[in-house]
Amino acid sequence: MTRVGESDAVLSGIGWDSHRLEEGRPLILGGVHIPAARGPVAHSDGDVLTHAIIDALLGAGGLGDIGQHFPDSDERYRGANSLELLAGVVDRVSSAGLRVVNVDATVLAEQPRLGPYREQIQAGLAGVLGLAAPRVNVKATTGEGMGFVGRGEGIAALAVAGLRSVD
Ligand code: MG
């Protein structure tokens, strides 16, 4: 039996983010602006999907969490473009001798429907992550009227990421 060495292992990480929604704020998911009546209240652009992916990558790499790297008390990150933060995290992953293998994520939102934007979101994230689009999977579901998502009070996302050592 071939033993799987440390360098062959896929390191996995999870990420979760949520933001409160308010009328008239822009809704950005995976760097894509999505027309919606309500958007997240946040220090940065409030892109919950990208924030969950960032935490999944940092988790897989043993590199801490988004709050340590981009504190919301830091004025440099006010209104920050989260795709730029993601690019910075991909650089940190690569400096740690790791590369991204895949990302899978789920957005939890009562509305709007994300289907029409899914390919654009996946393609944009894949570009920043340096992956082929099928290695970035974005799903969406609602809260079926239950909880903060179901009542439309907030939006959330969870993600998993896989990393491998660079050979
Ligand atoms: Mg966030």
Coordinates of N, CA and C and ligand atoms in Angstrom, one line a residue:
M1 N 0.9 -1.2 0.0 CA 0.0 0.0 0.0 C 0.9 1.2 0.0
T2 N 0.6 2.2 -0.9 CA 1.3 3.4 -0.9 C 0.8 4.4 0.2
R3 N 1.8 4.8 0.9 CA 1.4 5.8 2.0 C 1.4 7.2 1.4
V4 N 0.3 7.9 1.8 CA 0.2 9.3 1.3 C 1.1 10.2 2.2
G5 N 2.1 10.8 1.7 CA 2.9 11.7 2.4 C 2.3 13.0 2.7
E6 N 2.9 13.7 3.7 CA 2.4 15.1 4.0 C 2.3 16.0 2.8
S7 N 3.3 15.8 1.9 CA 3.3 16.7 0.8 C 2.2 16.4 -0.3
D8 N 1.6 15.2 -0.2 CA 0.6 14.8 -1.1 C -0.8 15.2 -0.5
A9 N -0.9 15.4 0.8 CA -2.2 15.6 1.4 C -2.9 16.9 0.9
V10 N -4.2 16.8 0.8 CA -5.0 18.0 0.6 C -5.3 18.6 1.9
L11 N -5.0 19.8 2.2 CA -5.3 20.5 3.4 C -6.7 21.2 3.2
S12 N -7.6 21.0 4.1 CA -8.9 21.6 3.9 C -9.2 22.6 5.0
G13 N -10.0 23.6 4.6 CA -10.3 24.7 5.5 C -11.8 25.1 5.3
I14 N -12.4 25.6 6.3 CA -13.8 26.1 6.2 C -13.9 27.5 6.5
G15 N -14.9 28.2 5.9 CA -15.1 29.6 6.2 C -16.6 29.9 6.2
W16 N -16.9 30.9 7.1 CA -18.3 31.3 7.2 C -18.3 32.8 7.4
D17 N -19.3 33.5 6.8 CA -19.5 34.9 7.0 C -21.0 35.2 6.9
S18 N -21.3 36.3 7.6 CA -22.7 36.8 7.5 C -22.7 38.3 7.7
H19 N -23.6 38.9 7.0 CA -23.8 40.4 7.2 C -25.3 40.7 7.3
R20 N -25.6 41.8 8.0 CA -26.9 42.3 8.1 C -27.3 43.0 6.8
L21 N -28.5 43.0 6.3 CA -28.9 43.6 5.1 C -29.7 44.9 5.4
E22 N -29.5 45.9 4.5 CA -30.3 47.1 4.7 C -30.7 47.6 3.3
E23 N -31.8 48.3 3.2 CA -32.3 48.9 2.0 C -31.3 49.8 1.4
G24 N -31.2 49.7 0.1 CA -30.4 50.7 -0.7 C -28.9 50.5 -0.7
R25 N -28.4 49.4 -0.1 CA -27.0 49.2 -0.1 C -26.7 48.2 -1.3
P26 N -25.5 48.4 -1.9 CA -25.2 47.5 -3.0 C -24.9 46.0 -2.5
L27 N -25.3 45.1 -3.3 CA -25.1 43.7 -3.0 C -24.0 43.2 -4.0
I28 N -22.8 42.8 -3.4 CA -21.7 42.3 -4.2 C -21.4 40.9 -3.7
L29 N -21.4 39.9 -4.6 CA -21.1 38.5 -4.3 C -20.0 38.0 -5.2
G30 N -18.9 37.6 -4.7 CA -17.8 37.1 -5.6 C -17.4 38.2 -6.5
G31 N -17.4 39.4 -6.1 CA -17.0 40.5 -6.9 C -18.0 41.0 -7.9
V32 N -19.1 40.4 -8.0 CA -20.1 40.8 -9.0 C -21.2 41.6 -8.3
H33 N -21.5 42.7 -8.9 CA -22.6 43.5 -8.4 C -24.0 42.9 -8.9
I34 N -24.8 42.6 -7.9 CA -26.1 42.0 -8.2 C -27.3 42.9 -7.9
P35 N -28.1 43.2 -8.8 CA -29.2 44.1 -8.5 C -30.1 43.6 -7.5
A36 N -30.3 44.3 -6.4 CA -31.1 43.8 -5.3 C -31.6 45.0 -4.5
A37 N -32.8 44.9 -3.8 CA -33.3 46.0 -3.0 C -32.5 46.3 -1.8
R38 N -31.9 45.2 -1.3 CA -31.1 45.3 0.0 C -29.7 44.8 -0.2
G39 N -28.8 45.4 0.6 CA -27.4 44.9 0.5 C -26.8 44.9 1.9
P40 N -25.6 44.4 2.1 CA -25.0 44.2 3.4 C -24.4 45.5 4.0
V41 N -24.6 45.6 5.3 CA -24.0 46.6 6.1 C -22.6 46.1 6.5
A42 N -21.5 46.8 6.1 CA -20.2 46.2 6.3 C -19.1 47.3 6.3
H43 N -18.0 47.0 6.9 CA -16.8 48.0 6.8 C -16.2 47.9 5.4
S44 N -16.1 46.7 4.8 CA -15.6 46.5 3.5 C -16.8 46.6 2.5
D45 N -16.7 45.9 1.4 CA -17.8 45.9 0.4 C -18.9 44.9 0.9
G46 N -18.6 44.1 2.0 CA -19.6 43.2 2.5 C -19.9 42.0 1.6
D47 N -18.8 41.6 0.9 CA -19.0 40.4 0.0 C -18.8 39.1 0.8
V48 N -20.0 38.7 1.3 CA -19.9 37.5 2.2 C -19.3 36.3 1.6
L49 N -19.6 36.1 0.3 CA -19.1 34.9 -0.4 C -17.5 34.9 -0.4
T50 N -17.0 36.1 -0.8 CA -15.5 36.2 -0.9 C -14.9 36.1 0.5
H51 N -15.6 36.7 1.5 CA -15.1 36.6 2.9 C -15.0 35.2 3.4
A52 N -16.1 34.4 3.1 CA -16.1 33.0 3.5 C -15.0 32.2 2.8
I53 N -14.7 32.5 1.5 CA -13.7 31.8 0.8 C -12.3 32.2 1.4
I54 N -12.1 33.5 1.7 CA -10.9 33.9 2.3 C -10.6 33.1 3.6
D55 N -11.6 33.0 4.4 CA -11.4 32.3 5.7 C -11.2 30.8 5.5
A56 N -11.8 30.2 4.4 CA -11.5 28.8 4.1 C -10.1 28.6 3.7
L57 N -9.6 29.5 2.9 CA -8.2 29.4 2.4 C -7.2 29.6 3.6
L58 N -7.5 30.6 4.4 CA -6.6 30.9 5.6 C -6.6 29.7 6.5
G59 N -7.8 29.1 6.7 CA -8.0 28.0 7.6 C -7.2 26.8 7.0
A60 N -7.3 26.5 5.7 CA -6.6 25.4 5.2 C -5.1 25.5 5.3
G61 N -4.6 26.8 5.2 CA -3.2 27.0 5.2 C -2.6 27.2 6.6
G62 N -3.5 27.1 7.6 CA -3.1 27.4 9.0 C -2.6 28.8 9.2
L63 N -3.3 29.7 8.5 CA -2.8 31.1 8.4 C -3.7 32.1 9.2
G64 N -4.6 31.6 10.1 CA -5.4 32.5 10.9 C -6.7 32.8 10.3
D65 N -7.2 34.0 10.5 CA -8.6 34.3 9.9 C -8.6 35.7 9.3
I66 N -9.7 36.0 8.7 CA -9.8 37.3 7.9 C -9.6 38.5 8.8
G67 N -10.1 38.4 10.0 CA -10.0 39.5 11.0 C -8.6 39.9 11.4
Q68 N -7.8 38.8 11.4 CA -6.3 39.1 11.8 C -5.6 39.8 10.6
H69 N -6.0 39.4 9.4 CA -5.3 39.9 8.2 C -5.8 41.3 7.8
F70 N -7.1 41.4 7.9 CA -7.8 42.7 7.4 C -8.7 43.2 8.5
P71 N -8.2 43.7 9.6 CA -9.1 44.1 10.7 C -10.1 45.2 10.3
D72 N -11.3 45.1 10.8 CA -12.3 46.1 10.4 C -12.2 47.4 11.2
S73 N -11.2 47.4 12.1 CA -10.8 48.7 12.7 C -9.8 49.5 11.9
D74 N -9.3 48.9 10.8 CA -8.3 49.5 10.0 C -8.9 50.3 8.8
E75 N -8.7 51.6 8.8 CA -9.3 52.4 7.8 C -8.9 52.1 6.3
R76 N -7.8 51.3 6.2 CA -7.4 50.9 4.9 C -8.4 50.0 4.2
Y77 N -9.2 49.3 5.1 CA -10.1 48.3 4.5 C -11.5 48.8 4.4
R78 N -11.7 50.2 4.7 CA -13.1 50.7 4.5 C -13.5 50.7 3.0
G79 N -14.6 50.0 2.8 CA -15.1 49.9 1.4 C -14.2 49.0 0.5
A80 N -13.3 48.2 1.2 CA -12.4 47.4 0.4 C -13.0 46.5 -0.6
N81 N -12.4 46.4 -1.8 CA -12.8 45.4 -2.8 C -12.3 44.1 -2.3
S82 N -13.3 43.2 -2.0 CA -12.9 41.9 -1.4 C -12.1 41.0 -2.3
L83 N -12.3 41.2 -3.6 CA -11.5 40.4 -4.6 C -10.0 40.7 -4.4
E84 N -9.8 42.0 -4.1 CA -8.4 42.4 -3.9 C -7.8 41.8 -2.6
L85 N -8.7 41.7 -1.6 CA -8.2 41.0 -0.4 C -8.0 39.6 -0.7
L86 N -8.9 39.0 -1.5 CA -8.7 37.5 -1.8 C -7.4 37.3 -2.6
A87 N -7.0 38.3 -3.5 CA -5.8 38.1 -4.2 C -4.6 38.2 -3.3
G88 N -4.7 39.0 -2.2 CA -3.6 39.1 -1.2 C -3.5 37.8 -0.4
V89 N -4.6 37.2 -0.2 CA -4.6 35.9 0.5 C -4.0 34.8 -0.3
V90 N -4.4 34.8 -1.6 CA -3.8 33.8 -2.5 C -2.2 34.0 -2.5
D91 N -1.8 35.2 -2.5 CA -0.3 35.4 -2.4 C 0.3 34.9 -1.1
R92 N -0.4 35.0 0.0 CA 0.0 34.5 1.3 C 0.1 33.0 1.3
V93 N -0.9 32.4 0.7 CA -1.0 30.9 0.5 C 0.2 30.5 -0.3
S94 N 0.5 31.2 -1.3 CA 1.6 30.8 -2.2 C 2.9 31.0 -1.5
S95 N 3.0 32.1 -0.7 CA 4.3 32.3 0.1 C 4.5 31.2 1.1
A96 N 3.4 30.5 1.5 CA 3.5 29.4 2.5 C 3.8 28.1 1.8
G97 N 4.1 28.2 0.5 CA 4.4 26.9 -0.2 C 3.3 26.1 -0.6
L98 N 2.1 26.7 -0.7 CA 0.8 26.0 -1.0 C 0.2 26.6 -2.2
R99 N -0.7 25.7 -2.9 CA -1.5 26.2 -4.0 C -2.9 25.8 -3.8
V100 N -3.8 26.5 -4.3 CA -5.2 26.3 -4.2 C -5.6 25.1 -5.1
V101 N -6.3 24.1 -4.6 CA -6.8 23.0 -5.4 C -8.3 23.3 -5.9
N102 N -9.1 23.6 -4.9 CA -10.5 23.8 -5.2 C -11.2 24.7 -4.2
V103 N -12.3 25.2 -4.5 CA -13.1 26.0 -3.6 C -14.6 25.6 -3.8
D104 N -15.3 25.3 -2.8 CA -16.8 25.1 -2.9 C -17.5 26.0 -1.9
A105 N -18.5 26.6 -2.3 CA -19.2 27.6 -1.5 C -20.7 27.6 -1.6
T106 N -21.4 28.0 -0.6 CA -22.8 28.1 -0.7 C -23.2 29.5 -0.1
V107 N -24.0 30.2 -0.9 CA -24.6 31.5 -0.4 C -26.0 31.2 0.1
L108 N -26.2 31.8 1.3 CA -27.6 31.6 1.9 C -28.2 33.0 1.8
A109 N -29.3 33.1 1.0 CA -30.0 34.4 0.8 C -31.4 34.1 0.4
E110 N -32.3 34.9 1.0 CA -33.7 34.7 0.6 C -34.0 35.2 -0.8
Q111 N -33.3 36.3 -1.1 CA -33.4 36.8 -2.5 C -32.2 37.8 -2.7
P112 N -31.9 38.1 -3.9 CA -32.4 37.7 -5.2 C -31.9 36.3 -5.6
R113 N -32.4 35.7 -6.6 CA -31.9 34.4 -7.1 C -30.6 34.7 -7.8
L114 N -29.6 33.8 -7.5 CA -28.2 34.0 -8.0 C -27.9 33.3 -9.2
G115 N -28.8 32.4 -9.7 CA -28.6 31.5 -10.8 C -28.1 32.3 -12.0
P116 N -28.7 33.4 -12.4 CA -28.3 34.2 -13.6 C -26.8 34.7 -13.5
Y117 N -26.3 34.8 -12.3 CA -25.0 35.4 -12.1 C -23.9 34.4 -11.7
R118 N -24.3 33.1 -11.6 CA -23.4 32.1 -11.0 C -22.2 31.9 -11.9
E119 N -22.3 31.9 -13.2 CA -21.1 31.6 -14.1 C -20.2 32.8 -14.0
Q120 N -20.7 34.0 -14.0 CA -19.9 35.2 -13.9 C -19.1 35.2 -12.5
I121 N -19.8 34.9 -11.5 CA -19.2 34.8 -10.1 C -18.1 33.8 -10.1
Q122 N -18.4 32.6 -10.6 CA -17.4 31.5 -10.6 C -16.2 31.9 -11.4
A123 N -16.4 32.5 -12.6 CA -15.3 32.8 -13.5 C -14.4 33.9 -12.9
G124 N -15.0 34.9 -12.2 CA -14.2 36.0 -11.6 C -13.4 35.4 -10.4
L125 N -14.0 34.6 -9.6 CA -13.3 34.0 -8.5 C -12.2 33.1 -9.0
A126 N -12.5 32.3 -10.0 CA -11.5 31.4 -10.5 C -10.2 32.1 -11.0
G127 N -10.5 33.3 -11.7 CA -9.4 34.1 -12.2 C -8.5 34.6 -11.0
V128 N -9.0 35.0 -9.9 CA -8.2 35.5 -8.8 C -7.5 34.3 -8.1
L129 N -8.2 33.1 -8.1 CA -7.7 32.0 -7.4 C -6.7 31.2 -8.2
G130 N -6.6 31.5 -9.5 CA -5.7 30.9 -10.4 C -6.2 29.4 -10.7
L131 N -7.5 29.3 -10.8 CA -8.1 27.9 -11.0 C -8.9 27.9 -12.3
A132 N -9.1 26.7 -12.8 CA -10.1 26.6 -13.9 C -11.5 26.7 -13.3
A133 N -12.4 27.3 -14.0 CA -13.7 27.6 -13.5 C -14.4 26.4 -12.8
P134 N -14.3 25.2 -13.3 CA -15.0 24.1 -12.6 C -14.4 23.7 -11.2
R135 N -13.2 24.3 -10.9 CA -12.7 24.0 -9.6 C -13.2 25.0 -8.6
V136 N -14.0 26.0 -9.0 CA -14.7 26.9 -8.1 C -16.2 26.7 -8.3
N137 N -16.8 26.2 -7.3 CA -18.2 25.8 -7.3 C -19.0 26.7 -6.4
V138 N -20.0 27.4 -6.9 CA -20.8 28.3 -6.1 C -22.2 27.9 -6.1
K139 N -22.8 27.6 -5.0 CA -24.2 27.2 -4.9 C -24.9 28.3 -4.1
A140 N -26.3 28.2 -4.2 CA -27.1 29.1 -3.5 C -28.3 28.4 -2.9
T141 N -28.7 28.9 -1.8 CA -30.0 28.3 -1.2 C -30.6 29.4 -0.4
T142 N -31.9 29.2 0.0 CA -32.6 30.2 0.8 C -32.8 29.6 2.2
G143 N -33.4 30.4 3.1 CA -33.7 29.9 4.4 C -35.1 29.4 4.6
E144 N -35.8 29.3 3.4 CA -37.2 28.9 3.5 C -38.0 29.6 4.5
G145 N -37.8 30.9 4.6 CA -38.5 31.7 5.6 C -38.1 31.6 7.0
M146 N -37.1 30.7 7.3 CA -36.7 30.5 8.7 C -35.4 31.3 9.0
G147 N -35.3 31.8 10.3 CA -34.0 32.4 10.7 C -33.7 33.7 10.1
F148 N -32.5 34.2 10.3 CA -32.2 35.6 9.8 C -32.1 35.6 8.3
V149 N -31.7 34.5 7.7 CA -31.7 34.5 6.2 C -33.1 34.4 5.7
G150 N -33.9 33.6 6.3 CA -35.3 33.4 5.8 C -36.1 34.7 5.9
R151 N -35.8 35.4 7.0 CA -36.6 36.7 7.2 C -36.0 37.9 6.4
G152 N -34.9 37.6 5.7 CA -34.3 38.6 4.9 C -33.5 39.6 5.7
E153 N -33.2 39.3 6.9 CA -32.5 40.2 7.8 C -31.0 40.2 7.5
G154 N -30.5 39.1 6.9 CA -29.1 39.0 6.6 C -28.8 38.0 5.5
I155 N -27.6 38.0 5.1 CA -27.1 37.1 4.1 C -25.9 36.4 4.6
A156 N -25.6 35.2 4.2 CA -24.5 34.4 4.8 C -23.9 33.6 3.7
A157 N -22.7 33.1 3.9 CA -22.0 32.2 3.0 C -21.1 31.3 3.7
L158 N -21.0 30.1 3.3 CA -20.0 29.2 3.8 C -19.2 28.6 2.7
A159 N -17.9 28.3 3.0 CA -17.0 27.8 1.9 C -16.1 26.8 2.5
V160 N -15.6 25.9 1.6 CA -14.5 25.0 1.9 C -13.5 25.2 0.8
A161 N -12.2 25.1 1.2 CA -11.1 25.2 0.2 C -10.1 24.1 0.5
G162 N -9.5 23.6 -0.6 CA -8.5 22.6 -0.5 C -7.2 23.2 -1.0
L163 N -6.1 22.9 -0.3 CA -4.8 23.4 -0.7 C -3.8 22.2 -0.7
R164 N -2.8 22.3 -1.6 CA -1.8 21.3 -1.7 C -0.4 21.9 -1.6
S165 N 0.6 21.2 -1.2 CA 1.9 21.7 -1.2 C 2.4 21.9 -2.7
V166 N 3.1 23.0 -2.9 CA 3.7 23.2 -4.3 C 4.8 22.2 -4.4
D167 N 4.9 21.4 -5.5 CA 5.9 20.4 -5.6 C 7.3 21.0 -5.9
Ligands
MG1 MG -17.6 39.8 6.1

